[in-house]
Amino acid sequence: MAKALDKEFEDKSLKEILDASPAALPGIIDAKAAALKELLGVKTIRDLGSNKYFAVAGVLVALEGKAG
């Protein structure tokens, strides 16, 4: 199973994790986090999770499983 957070964030509080750069997520390097900030204004994991584009994409994926 893939890890949800980089090792340094495993013992942090939820607030600290949500306030962290998306680079705290495995697979998102600093350069990718910088691109998210520049292109979509995403500076934190909180921003990433509440971004309207990602939210719409998540709903569409969930609906795909319901379509018959």
mmCIF file of N, CA, C and O in Angstrom:
data_model
loop_
_atom_site.group_PDB
_atom_site.id
_atom_site.type_symbol
_atom_site.label_atom_id
_atom_site.label_comp_id
_atom_site.label_asym_id
_atom_site.label_seq_id
_atom_site.Cartn_x
_atom_site.Cartn_y
_atom_site.Cartn_z
ATOM 1 N N MET A 1 0.840 -1.188 0.000
ATOM 2 C CA MET A 1 0.000 0.000 0.000
ATOM 3 C C MET A 1 0.879 1.243 0.000
ATOM 4 O O MET A 1 1.872 1.325 0.712
ATOM 5 N N ALA A 2 0.531 2.232 -0.784
ATOM 6 C CA ALA A 2 1.310 3.460 -0.872
ATOM 7 C C ALA A 2 1.163 4.283 0.400
ATOM 8 O O ALA A 2 0.109 4.293 1.035
ATOM 9 N N LYS A 3 2.231 4.958 0.752
ATOM 10 C CA LYS A 3 2.200 5.835 1.911
ATOM 11 C C LYS A 3 1.433 7.099 1.575
ATOM 12 O O LYS A 3 1.509 7.610 0.471
ATOM 13 N N ALA A 4 0.704 7.631 2.560
ATOM 14 C CA ALA A 4 -0.091 8.834 2.343
ATOM 15 C C ALA A 4 0.727 10.106 2.525
ATOM 16 O O ALA A 4 0.399 11.138 1.951
ATOM 17 N N LEU A 5 1.795 10.043 3.347
ATOM 18 C CA LEU A 5 2.609 11.221 3.640
ATOM 19 C C LEU A 5 4.082 10.861 3.623
ATOM 20 O O LEU A 5 4.450 9.724 3.897
ATOM 21 N N ASP A 6 4.918 11.861 3.356
ATOM 22 C CA ASP A 6 6.347 11.661 3.509
ATOM 23 C C ASP A 6 6.638 11.381 4.977
ATOM 24 O O ASP A 6 5.914 11.844 5.870
ATOM 25 N N LYS A 7 7.686 10.648 5.237
ATOM 26 C CA LYS A 7 8.018 10.177 6.585
ATOM 27 C C LYS A 7 8.063 11.306 7.604
ATOM 28 O O LYS A 7 7.586 11.158 8.726
ATOM 29 N N GLU A 8 8.602 12.460 7.251
ATOM 30 C CA GLU A 8 8.737 13.560 8.210
ATOM 31 C C GLU A 8 7.391 14.122 8.687
ATOM 32 O O GLU A 8 7.330 14.844 9.669
ATOM 33 N N PHE A 9 6.314 13.796 8.007
ATOM 34 C CA PHE A 9 4.995 14.319 8.374
ATOM 35 C C PHE A 9 4.110 13.292 9.077
ATOM 36 O O PHE A 9 3.007 13.615 9.502
ATOM 37 N N GLU A 10 4.586 12.070 9.230
ATOM 38 C CA GLU A 10 3.766 11.001 9.806
ATOM 39 C C GLU A 10 3.336 11.277 11.248
ATOM 40 O O GLU A 10 2.290 10.819 11.675
ATOM 41 N N ASP A 11 4.131 12.028 12.008
ATOM 42 C CA ASP A 11 3.807 12.308 13.408
ATOM 43 C C ASP A 11 3.284 13.724 13.633
ATOM 44 O O ASP A 11 3.149 14.158 14.776
ATOM 45 N N LYS A 12 2.978 14.438 12.583
ATOM 46 C CA LYS A 12 2.488 15.817 12.700
ATOM 47 C C LYS A 12 0.990 15.836 12.967
ATOM 48 O O LYS A 12 0.267 14.892 12.665
ATOM 49 N N SER A 13 0.530 16.957 13.504
ATOM 50 C CA SER A 13 -0.905 17.129 13.728
ATOM 51 C C SER A 13 -1.605 17.337 12.381
ATOM 52 O O SER A 13 -0.963 17.681 11.379
ATOM 53 N N LEU A 14 -2.908 17.158 12.378
ATOM 54 C CA LEU A 14 -3.680 17.360 11.151
ATOM 55 C C LEU A 14 -3.507 18.790 10.647
ATOM 56 O O LEU A 14 -3.318 19.019 9.446
ATOM 57 N N LYS A 15 -3.527 19.769 11.549
ATOM 58 C CA LYS A 15 -3.353 21.164 11.144
ATOM 59 C C LYS A 15 -1.993 21.369 10.487
ATOM 60 O O LYS A 15 -1.889 22.040 9.452
ATOM 61 N N GLU A 16 -0.937 20.798 11.060
ATOM 62 C CA GLU A 16 0.400 20.934 10.479
ATOM 63 C C GLU A 16 0.461 20.300 9.088
ATOM 64 O O GLU A 16 1.095 20.849 8.181
ATOM 65 N N ILE A 17 -0.196 19.174 8.935
ATOM 66 C CA ILE A 17 -0.213 18.495 7.633
ATOM 67 C C ILE A 17 -0.975 19.328 6.614
ATOM 68 O O ILE A 17 -0.512 19.550 5.499
ATOM 69 N N LEU A 18 -2.140 19.822 6.983
ATOM 70 C CA LEU A 18 -2.943 20.621 6.056
ATOM 71 C C LEU A 18 -2.265 21.930 5.686
ATOM 72 O O LEU A 18 -2.462 22.447 4.580
ATOM 73 N N ASP A 19 -1.446 22.473 6.593
ATOM 74 C CA ASP A 19 -0.716 23.718 6.332
ATOM 75 C C ASP A 19 0.574 23.484 5.548
ATOM 76 O O ASP A 19 1.200 24.443 5.095
ATOM 77 N N ALA A 20 0.964 22.234 5.363
ATOM 78 C CA ALA A 20 2.217 21.903 4.681
ATOM 79 C C ALA A 20 2.070 22.040 3.162
ATOM 80 O O ALA A 20 0.971 21.989 2.614
ATOM 81 N N SER A 21 3.201 22.174 2.525
ATOM 82 C CA SER A 21 3.253 22.196 1.064
ATOM 83 C C SER A 21 2.767 20.847 0.521
ATOM 84 O O SER A 21 2.961 19.808 1.154
ATOM 85 N N PRO A 22 2.175 20.850 -0.659
ATOM 86 C CA PRO A 22 1.821 19.575 -1.279
ATOM 87 C C PRO A 22 3.025 18.642 -1.446
ATOM 88 O O PRO A 22 2.855 17.439 -1.603
ATOM 89 N N ALA A 23 4.228 19.171 -1.367
ATOM 90 C CA ALA A 23 5.433 18.351 -1.455
ATOM 91 C C ALA A 23 5.539 17.364 -0.297
ATOM 92 O O ALA A 23 6.350 16.440 -0.345
ATOM 93 N N ALA A 24 4.711 17.517 0.729
ATOM 94 C CA ALA A 24 4.678 16.555 1.840
ATOM 95 C C ALA A 24 4.002 15.247 1.419
ATOM 96 O O ALA A 24 4.080 14.257 2.145
ATOM 97 N N LEU A 25 3.355 15.253 0.272
ATOM 98 C CA LEU A 25 2.705 14.050 -0.251
ATOM 99 C C LEU A 25 3.697 13.285 -1.119
ATOM 100 O O LEU A 25 4.398 13.894 -1.943
ATOM 101 N N PRO A 26 3.778 11.972 -0.952
ATOM 102 C CA PRO A 26 4.697 11.193 -1.773
ATOM 103 C C PRO A 26 4.419 11.404 -3.265
ATOM 104 O O PRO A 26 3.269 11.455 -3.694
ATOM 105 N N GLY A 27 5.483 11.560 -4.028
ATOM 106 C CA GLY A 27 5.341 11.727 -5.464
ATOM 107 C C GLY A 27 5.239 13.170 -5.921
ATOM 108 O O GLY A 27 5.303 13.452 -7.115
ATOM 109 N N ILE A 28 5.063 14.093 -4.987
ATOM 110 C CA ILE A 28 5.016 15.510 -5.354
ATOM 111 C C ILE A 28 6.321 16.142 -4.881
ATOM 112 O O ILE A 28 6.515 16.374 -3.693
ATOM 113 N N ILE A 29 7.203 16.376 -5.831
ATOM 114 C CA ILE A 29 8.485 16.997 -5.499
ATOM 115 C C ILE A 29 8.308 18.513 -5.438
ATOM 116 O O ILE A 29 7.269 19.045 -5.849
ATOM 117 N N ASP A 30 9.309 19.201 -4.912
ATOM 118 C CA ASP A 30 9.217 20.654 -4.757
ATOM 119 C C ASP A 30 8.888 21.358 -6.073
ATOM 120 O O ASP A 30 8.106 22.306 -6.082
ATOM 121 N N ALA A 31 9.453 20.888 -7.181
ATOM 122 C CA ALA A 31 9.181 21.521 -8.480
ATOM 123 C C ALA A 31 7.708 21.378 -8.870
ATOM 124 O O ALA A 31 7.107 22.311 -9.401
ATOM 125 N N LYS A 32 7.117 20.227 -8.582
ATOM 126 C CA LYS A 32 5.694 20.032 -8.882
ATOM 127 C C LYS A 32 4.829 20.893 -7.966
ATOM 128 O O LYS A 32 3.818 21.450 -8.397
ATOM 129 N N ALA A 33 5.226 21.005 -6.693
ATOM 130 C CA ALA A 33 4.490 21.858 -5.748
ATOM 131 C C ALA A 33 4.556 23.314 -6.204
ATOM 132 O O ALA A 33 3.561 24.041 -6.126
ATOM 133 N N ALA A 34 5.718 23.738 -6.707
ATOM 134 C CA ALA A 34 5.860 25.102 -7.208
ATOM 135 C C ALA A 34 4.964 25.327 -8.418
ATOM 136 O O ALA A 34 4.365 26.401 -8.569
ATOM 137 N N ALA A 35 4.846 24.323 -9.288
ATOM 138 C CA ALA A 35 3.980 24.444 -10.461
ATOM 139 C C ALA A 35 2.513 24.546 -10.040
ATOM 140 O O ALA A 35 1.751 25.332 -10.613
ATOM 141 N N LEU A 36 2.104 23.755 -9.036
ATOM 142 C CA LEU A 36 0.725 23.850 -8.531
ATOM 143 C C LEU A 36 0.439 25.247 -8.002
ATOM 144 O O LEU A 36 -0.639 25.797 -8.222
ATOM 145 N N LYS A 37 1.420 25.812 -7.307
ATOM 146 C CA LYS A 37 1.260 27.160 -6.756
ATOM 147 C C LYS A 37 1.129 28.179 -7.882
ATOM 148 O O LYS A 37 0.236 29.028 -7.862
ATOM 149 N N GLU A 38 2.006 28.082 -8.870
ATOM 150 C CA GLU A 38 1.997 29.047 -9.971
ATOM 151 C C GLU A 38 0.747 28.929 -10.832
ATOM 152 O O GLU A 38 0.126 29.929 -11.180
ATOM 153 N N LEU A 39 0.360 27.704 -11.171
ATOM 154 C CA LEU A 39 -0.744 27.505 -12.110
ATOM 155 C C LEU A 39 -2.122 27.607 -11.476
ATOM 156 O O LEU A 39 -3.062 28.096 -12.101
ATOM 157 N N LEU A 40 -2.251 27.105 -10.227
ATOM 158 C CA LEU A 40 -3.581 27.021 -9.614
ATOM 159 C C LEU A 40 -3.687 27.734 -8.271
ATOM 160 O O LEU A 40 -4.734 27.704 -7.639
ATOM 161 N N GLY A 41 -2.604 28.338 -7.812
ATOM 162 C CA GLY A 41 -2.634 29.025 -6.526
ATOM 163 C C GLY A 41 -2.662 28.078 -5.336
ATOM 164 O O GLY A 41 -3.024 28.472 -4.231
ATOM 165 N N VAL A 42 -2.270 26.818 -5.542
ATOM 166 C CA VAL A 42 -2.281 25.804 -4.489
ATOM 167 C C VAL A 42 -0.960 25.877 -3.728
ATOM 168 O O VAL A 42 0.090 25.553 -4.266
ATOM 169 N N LYS A 43 -1.038 26.342 -2.455
ATOM 170 C CA LYS A 43 0.168 26.489 -1.640
ATOM 171 C C LYS A 43 0.279 25.440 -0.548
ATOM 172 O O LYS A 43 1.359 25.191 -0.040
ATOM 173 N N THR A 44 -0.847 24.855 -0.164
ATOM 174 C CA THR A 44 -0.868 23.908 0.950
ATOM 175 C C THR A 44 -1.677 22.673 0.569
ATOM 176 O O THR A 44 -2.417 22.673 -0.429
ATOM 177 N N ILE A 45 -1.563 21.645 1.400
ATOM 178 C CA ILE A 45 -2.391 20.458 1.200
ATOM 179 C C ILE A 45 -3.862 20.829 1.349
ATOM 180 O O ILE A 45 -4.712 20.315 0.623
ATOM 181 N N ARG A 46 -4.162 21.752 2.241
ATOM 182 C CA ARG A 46 -5.547 22.234 2.405
ATOM 183 C C ARG A 46 -6.050 22.824 1.096
ATOM 184 O O ARG A 46 -7.175 22.538 0.656
ATOM 185 N N ASP A 47 -5.231 23.669 0.467
ATOM 186 C CA ASP A 47 -5.612 24.264 -0.820
ATOM 187 C C ASP A 47 -5.848 23.182 -1.873
ATOM 188 O O ASP A 47 -6.801 23.264 -2.649
ATOM 189 N N LEU A 48 -4.987 22.199 -1.886
ATOM 190 C CA LEU A 48 -5.105 21.109 -2.862
ATOM 191 C C LEU A 48 -6.414 20.355 -2.664
ATOM 192 O O LEU A 48 -7.149 20.091 -3.620
ATOM 193 N N GLY A 49 -6.728 20.041 -1.413
ATOM 194 C CA GLY A 49 -7.934 19.279 -1.119
ATOM 195 C C GLY A 49 -9.227 20.045 -1.333
ATOM 196 O O GLY A 49 -10.284 19.446 -1.532
ATOM 197 N N SER A 50 -9.153 21.368 -1.293
ATOM 198 C CA SER A 50 -10.369 22.167 -1.451
ATOM 199 C C SER A 50 -10.432 22.874 -2.813
ATOM 200 O O SER A 50 -11.366 23.640 -3.064
ATOM 201 N N ASN A 51 -9.477 22.596 -3.680
ATOM 202 C CA ASN A 51 -9.459 23.215 -4.995
ATOM 203 C C ASN A 51 -10.669 22.763 -5.811
ATOM 204 O O ASN A 51 -10.947 21.562 -5.921
ATOM 205 N N LYS A 52 -11.376 23.719 -6.408
ATOM 206 C CA LYS A 52 -12.615 23.397 -7.121
ATOM 207 C C LYS A 52 -12.384 22.471 -8.315
ATOM 208 O O LYS A 52 -13.220 21.632 -8.623
ATOM 209 N N TYR A 53 -11.242 22.578 -8.977
ATOM 210 C CA TYR A 53 -10.986 21.723 -10.131
ATOM 211 C C TYR A 53 -10.769 20.276 -9.706
ATOM 212 O O TYR A 53 -11.273 19.349 -10.331
ATOM 213 N N PHE A 54 -10.032 20.078 -8.632
ATOM 214 C CA PHE A 54 -9.812 18.725 -8.125
ATOM 215 C C PHE A 54 -11.101 18.149 -7.555
ATOM 216 O O PHE A 54 -11.370 16.949 -7.684
ATOM 217 N N ALA A 55 -11.920 19.009 -6.938
ATOM 218 C CA ALA A 55 -13.196 18.544 -6.390
ATOM 219 C C ALA A 55 -14.119 18.058 -7.511
ATOM 220 O O ALA A 55 -14.739 16.992 -7.394
ATOM 221 N N VAL A 56 -14.207 18.816 -8.582
ATOM 222 C CA VAL A 56 -15.049 18.417 -9.718
ATOM 223 C C VAL A 56 -14.529 17.117 -10.317
ATOM 224 O O VAL A 56 -15.310 16.192 -10.608
ATOM 225 N N ALA A 57 -13.228 17.003 -10.484
ATOM 226 C CA ALA A 57 -12.644 15.775 -11.037
ATOM 227 C C ALA A 57 -12.968 14.577 -10.143
ATOM 228 O O ALA A 57 -13.320 13.494 -10.644
ATOM 229 N N GLY A 58 -12.878 14.762 -8.823
ATOM 230 C CA GLY A 58 -13.178 13.683 -7.902
ATOM 231 C C GLY A 58 -14.639 13.232 -8.003
ATOM 232 O O GLY A 58 -14.937 12.030 -7.975
ATOM 233 N N VAL A 59 -15.537 14.194 -8.129
ATOM 234 C CA VAL A 59 -16.960 13.872 -8.263
ATOM 235 C C VAL A 59 -17.210 13.129 -9.569
ATOM 236 O O VAL A 59 -17.962 12.142 -9.604
ATOM 237 N N LEU A 60 -16.597 13.563 -10.646
ATOM 238 C CA LEU A 60 -16.794 12.892 -11.934
ATOM 239 C C LEU A 60 -16.296 11.437 -11.887
ATOM 240 O O LEU A 60 -16.952 10.543 -12.422
ATOM 241 N N VAL A 61 -15.149 11.228 -11.236
ATOM 242 C CA VAL A 61 -14.636 9.867 -11.105
ATOM 243 C C VAL A 61 -15.593 9.022 -10.282
ATOM 244 O O VAL A 61 -15.871 7.865 -10.616
ATOM 245 N N ALA A 62 -16.124 9.595 -9.197
ATOM 246 C CA ALA A 62 -17.077 8.854 -8.355
ATOM 247 C C ALA A 62 -18.349 8.526 -9.144
ATOM 248 O O ALA A 62 -18.897 7.430 -9.017
ATOM 249 N N LEU A 63 -18.806 9.463 -9.964
ATOM 250 C CA LEU A 63 -20.004 9.224 -10.771
ATOM 251 C C LEU A 63 -19.784 8.135 -11.815
ATOM 252 O O LEU A 63 -20.716 7.404 -12.145
ATOM 253 N N GLU A 64 -18.594 8.038 -12.324
ATOM 254 C CA GLU A 64 -18.293 7.020 -13.316
ATOM 255 C C GLU A 64 -18.613 5.630 -12.759
ATOM 256 O O GLU A 64 -19.161 4.778 -13.461
ATOM 257 N N GLY A 65 -18.310 5.418 -11.505
ATOM 258 C CA GLY A 65 -18.583 4.137 -10.879
ATOM 259 C C GLY A 65 -20.077 3.878 -10.695
ATOM 260 O O GLY A 65 -20.504 2.746 -10.540
ATOM 261 N N LYS A 66 -20.870 4.927 -10.699
ATOM 262 C CA LYS A 66 -22.318 4.808 -10.514
ATOM 263 C C LYS A 66 -23.074 4.695 -11.834
ATOM 264 O O LYS A 66 -24.216 4.286 -11.875
ATOM 265 N N ALA A 67 -22.419 5.118 -12.926
ATOM 266 C CA ALA A 67 -23.084 5.099 -14.234
ATOM 267 C C ALA A 67 -23.276 3.662 -14.682
ATOM 268 O O ALA A 67 -22.419 2.821 -14.514
ATOM 269 N N GLY A 68 -24.392 3.402 -15.266
ATOM 270 C CA GLY A 68 -24.683 2.035 -15.567
ATOM 271 C C GLY A 68 -24.788 1.682 -16.974
ATOM 272 O O GLY A 68 -24.835 0.676 -17.462
#
